[in-house]
Short mmCIF file of C-alpha atoms (C1' of nucleotides) in Angstrom, two decimals:
data_model
loop_
_atom_site.label_atom_id
_atom_site.label_comp_id
_atom_site.label_asym_id
_atom_site.label_seq_id
_atom_site.Cartn_x
_atom_site.Cartn_y
_atom_site.Cartn_z
CA MET F 1 -20.11 -11.07 -25.11
CA LYS F 2 -17.97 -8.09 -24.28
CA TYR F 3 -14.51 -7.07 -25.46
CA TRP F 4 -11.81 -5.78 -23.15
CA LEU F 5 -8.53 -3.96 -23.10
CA MET F 6 -6.34 -4.74 -20.10
CA LYS F 7 -3.20 -2.79 -19.32
CA ASN F 8 -0.13 -3.95 -17.53
CA GLU F 9 3.43 -2.81 -17.23
CA PRO F 10 5.51 -5.35 -19.14
CA ASP F 11 8.37 -5.01 -16.65
CA ASP F 12 5.97 -6.42 -14.10
CA PHE F 13 4.05 -8.93 -16.23
CA SER F 14 4.05 -9.03 -20.03
CA ILE F 15 2.34 -10.99 -22.78
CA ASP F 16 5.47 -13.14 -22.92
CA ASP F 17 5.12 -13.97 -19.24
CA LEU F 18 1.50 -14.96 -19.83
CA GLU F 19 2.50 -17.11 -22.77
CA LYS F 20 4.90 -19.03 -20.53
CA VAL F 21 2.32 -19.81 -17.87
CA GLY F 22 -0.75 -20.15 -20.12
CA ILE F 23 -3.27 -19.03 -17.51
CA ASP F 24 -2.77 -16.55 -14.68
CA HIS F 25 -4.83 -14.37 -12.40
CA TRP F 26 -5.06 -10.67 -13.14
CA ASP F 27 -4.42 -9.44 -9.63
CA GLY F 28 -3.63 -6.05 -8.17
CA ILE F 29 -6.73 -4.17 -9.30
CA ARG F 30 -7.31 -1.46 -6.68
CA ASN F 31 -9.79 0.72 -8.47
CA TYR F 32 -13.50 0.41 -7.76
CA GLN F 33 -14.64 1.09 -11.29
CA VAL F 34 -12.38 -1.61 -12.68
CA ARG F 35 -13.40 -4.00 -9.92
CA ASN F 36 -17.03 -3.44 -10.82
CA PHE F 37 -16.30 -4.06 -14.50
CA MET F 38 -14.82 -7.42 -13.57
CA ARG F 39 -17.63 -8.26 -11.19
CA ASP F 40 -20.60 -7.06 -13.22
CA GLU F 41 -19.65 -6.95 -16.87
CA MET F 42 -17.05 -9.60 -17.56
CA SER F 43 -18.01 -13.12 -18.54
CA ILE F 44 -16.13 -16.31 -19.10
CA GLY F 45 -15.13 -16.47 -22.73
CA ASP F 46 -14.83 -12.72 -23.27
CA PRO F 47 -11.84 -11.79 -25.45
CA ALA F 48 -9.33 -9.20 -24.25
CA PHE F 49 -6.37 -7.29 -25.59
CA PHE F 50 -3.16 -7.33 -23.57
CA TYR F 51 -1.83 -3.76 -23.53
CA HIS F 52 1.69 -2.88 -22.43
CA SER F 53 1.77 0.41 -20.53
CA ASN F 54 4.45 2.59 -19.01
CA CYS F 55 7.12 1.19 -21.30
CA LYS F 56 9.17 2.14 -24.31
CA VAL F 57 6.51 1.42 -26.94
CA PRO F 58 3.08 1.31 -25.32
CA GLY F 59 0.46 -0.60 -27.29
CA ILE F 60 -1.52 -3.78 -27.82
CA TYR F 61 0.69 -6.85 -27.98
CA GLY F 62 -1.55 -9.87 -27.63
CA LEU F 63 -4.89 -11.58 -27.18
CA MET F 64 -6.31 -13.20 -24.09
CA GLU F 65 -9.53 -14.78 -22.97
CA ILE F 66 -11.31 -14.36 -19.67
CA VAL F 67 -11.58 -17.82 -18.13
CA SER F 68 -13.09 -17.24 -14.69
CA GLU F 69 -15.69 -15.22 -12.88
CA ALA F 70 -14.40 -12.48 -10.60
CA TYR F 71 -13.22 -13.85 -7.27
CA PRO F 72 -11.39 -12.43 -4.24
CA ASP F 73 -7.91 -11.07 -4.89
CA HIS F 74 -5.95 -12.75 -2.12
CA THR F 75 -2.90 -10.57 -2.71
CA ALA F 76 -4.78 -7.77 -0.95
CA TRP F 77 -4.63 -9.75 2.31
CA ASN F 78 -0.89 -10.30 2.28
CA PRO F 79 1.10 -7.60 4.10
CA GLU F 80 4.13 -8.65 2.07
CA GLU F 81 2.41 -7.69 -1.16
CA HIS F 82 2.91 -4.35 -2.81
CA TYR F 83 -0.83 -4.00 -3.31
CA HIS F 84 -1.70 -5.03 0.22
CA ASP F 85 -4.90 -3.40 1.46
CA PRO F 86 -5.81 -3.99 5.11
CA ARG F 87 -9.44 -3.11 4.45
CA SER F 88 -9.83 -6.33 2.51
CA THR F 89 -10.09 -9.59 4.45
CA PRO F 90 -10.89 -13.19 3.52
CA GLU F 91 -14.19 -12.79 5.40
CA SER F 92 -15.04 -9.59 3.59
CA PRO F 93 -12.97 -9.19 0.43
CA VAL F 94 -12.89 -5.75 -1.15
CA TRP F 95 -10.85 -6.53 -4.26
CA LEU F 96 -11.45 -9.03 -7.01
CA MET F 97 -9.55 -10.59 -9.87
CA VAL F 98 -10.22 -12.83 -12.85
CA ASP F 99 -8.22 -15.55 -14.54
CA VAL F 100 -6.97 -14.88 -18.06
CA LYS F 101 -5.73 -17.32 -20.67
CA PHE F 102 -3.05 -16.64 -23.26
CA VAL F 103 -4.45 -16.81 -26.79
CA ARG F 104 -1.74 -15.42 -29.04
CA LYS F 105 0.69 -12.63 -29.59
CA LEU F 106 -0.09 -10.19 -32.39
CA ASP F 107 2.02 -10.52 -35.52
CA ASN F 108 2.04 -6.75 -35.71
CA PRO F 109 1.56 -5.15 -32.31
CA VAL F 110 -0.63 -2.08 -32.56
CA THR F 111 1.12 0.78 -30.83
CA LEU F 112 -0.62 3.57 -28.99
CA ARG F 113 0.88 5.94 -31.51
CA GLU F 114 -0.82 4.03 -34.33
CA LEU F 115 -4.14 3.78 -32.49
CA ARG F 116 -4.17 7.56 -32.31
CA THR F 117 -3.79 7.92 -36.06
CA HIS F 118 -7.11 6.20 -36.90
CA PRO F 119 -10.23 8.33 -36.87
CA GLU F 120 -12.27 5.14 -36.48
CA LEU F 121 -10.85 4.73 -33.00
CA THR F 122 -11.08 8.20 -31.52
CA GLU F 123 -13.93 7.12 -29.25
CA MET F 124 -11.86 4.44 -27.55
CA ARG F 125 -11.67 4.91 -23.80
CA ILE F 126 -7.92 4.61 -23.58
CA LEU F 127 -7.50 7.35 -26.15
CA GLN F 128 -9.61 9.79 -24.16
CA ARG F 129 -7.71 12.46 -22.34
CA GLY F 130 -6.83 11.56 -18.80
CA ASN F 131 -8.27 8.08 -18.87
CA ARG F 132 -6.54 6.01 -16.23
CA LEU F 133 -8.59 2.84 -15.99
CA SER F 134 -6.41 -0.21 -16.42
CA VAL F 135 -9.31 -2.32 -17.71
CA THR F 136 -11.78 -0.87 -20.20
CA PRO F 137 -14.51 -2.35 -22.38
CA LEU F 138 -14.44 -1.73 -26.10
CA CYS F 139 -17.08 -2.21 -28.75
CA PHE F 140 -16.89 -4.93 -31.38
CA GLU F 141 -16.22 -2.41 -34.14
CA HIS F 142 -13.11 -1.16 -32.37
CA TRP F 143 -12.02 -4.67 -31.47
CA ASN F 144 -12.39 -5.85 -35.03
CA PHE F 145 -10.73 -2.79 -36.53
CA ILE F 146 -7.69 -3.27 -34.30
CA LEU F 147 -7.50 -6.96 -35.16
CA GLY F 148 -7.42 -5.86 -38.79
CA LEU F 149 -4.50 -3.57 -38.08
CA ALA F 150 -2.70 -6.38 -36.26
CA GLY F 151 -3.17 -8.75 -39.15
CA ARG F 152 -1.76 -6.48 -41.81
CA GLU F 153 1.67 -6.87 -43.27
CA ALA F 154 4.13 -4.78 -41.33
"C1'" DG N 1 12.71 12.01 -14.87
"C1'" DC N 2 8.89 15.20 -15.72
"C1'" DC N 3 4.37 16.34 -15.17
"C1'" DA N 4 -0.73 16.46 -16.34
"C1'" DA N 5 -4.67 14.30 -14.95
"C1'" DC N 6 -7.20 11.80 -12.01
"C1'" DG N 7 -8.68 9.14 -7.60
"C1'" DT N 8 -8.48 8.99 -2.67
"C1'" DT N 9 -7.98 10.73 1.89
"C1'" DG N 10 -9.12 13.28 5.74
"C1'" DG N 11 -9.75 17.74 8.24
"C1'" DC N 12 -13.27 20.81 8.90
"C1'" DG Q 1 -20.30 17.45 1.89
"C1'" DC Q 2 -16.45 20.38 0.45
"C1'" DC Q 3 -11.97 20.65 -1.10
"C1'" DA Q 4 -6.88 20.87 -0.46
"C1'" DA Q 5 -3.23 17.78 -0.20
"C1'" DC Q 6 -1.37 13.79 -1.55
"C1'" DG Q 7 -0.43 9.48 -4.23
"C1'" DT Q 8 -0.66 7.09 -8.62
"C1'" DT Q 9 -0.84 6.45 -13.54
"C1'" DG Q 10 1.31 6.50 -17.68
"C1'" DG Q 11 2.76 9.03 -21.96
"C1'" DC Q 12 6.53 11.43 -23.36
#
DNA sequence: GCCAACGTTGGC
DNA sequence: GCCAACGTTGGC
């Protein structure tokens, strides 16, 4: 089992939006490294953090579960879509997505600012300088430590 | 809105 | 295969 951190801009799709629909596909990935993570490393049942990026208070706001294998991202085929990519076709898809299920919102969201204050977490990928991957794996120790932070009294 | 950092593109 | 130019990400 692997643990994941998945970023999205809440203006586009937030943990609240996922809560409303229950399950949704995580589409729009247009980075080969992230695609390969989804294809090669993710498994059904893997837990994931929902991270809000590019917003007022960036941080981890909720928990999800991966509920599908990687499969073709059909939004790449649609010229109407923002993330349209003509190189990808139904016959030969380039981009993949997975389905994610809402688990719960965190009682105490763990902000990026707080993540940076804990020496235990300095190795986390998203805290590394210049990291831009929107989906990153994290080790159980980091996962568990963050859950501890989220469970504390505010 | 700014801008540093990174990935991608494409000419050569 | 190099690398400059460009586009995107995402914190601040």
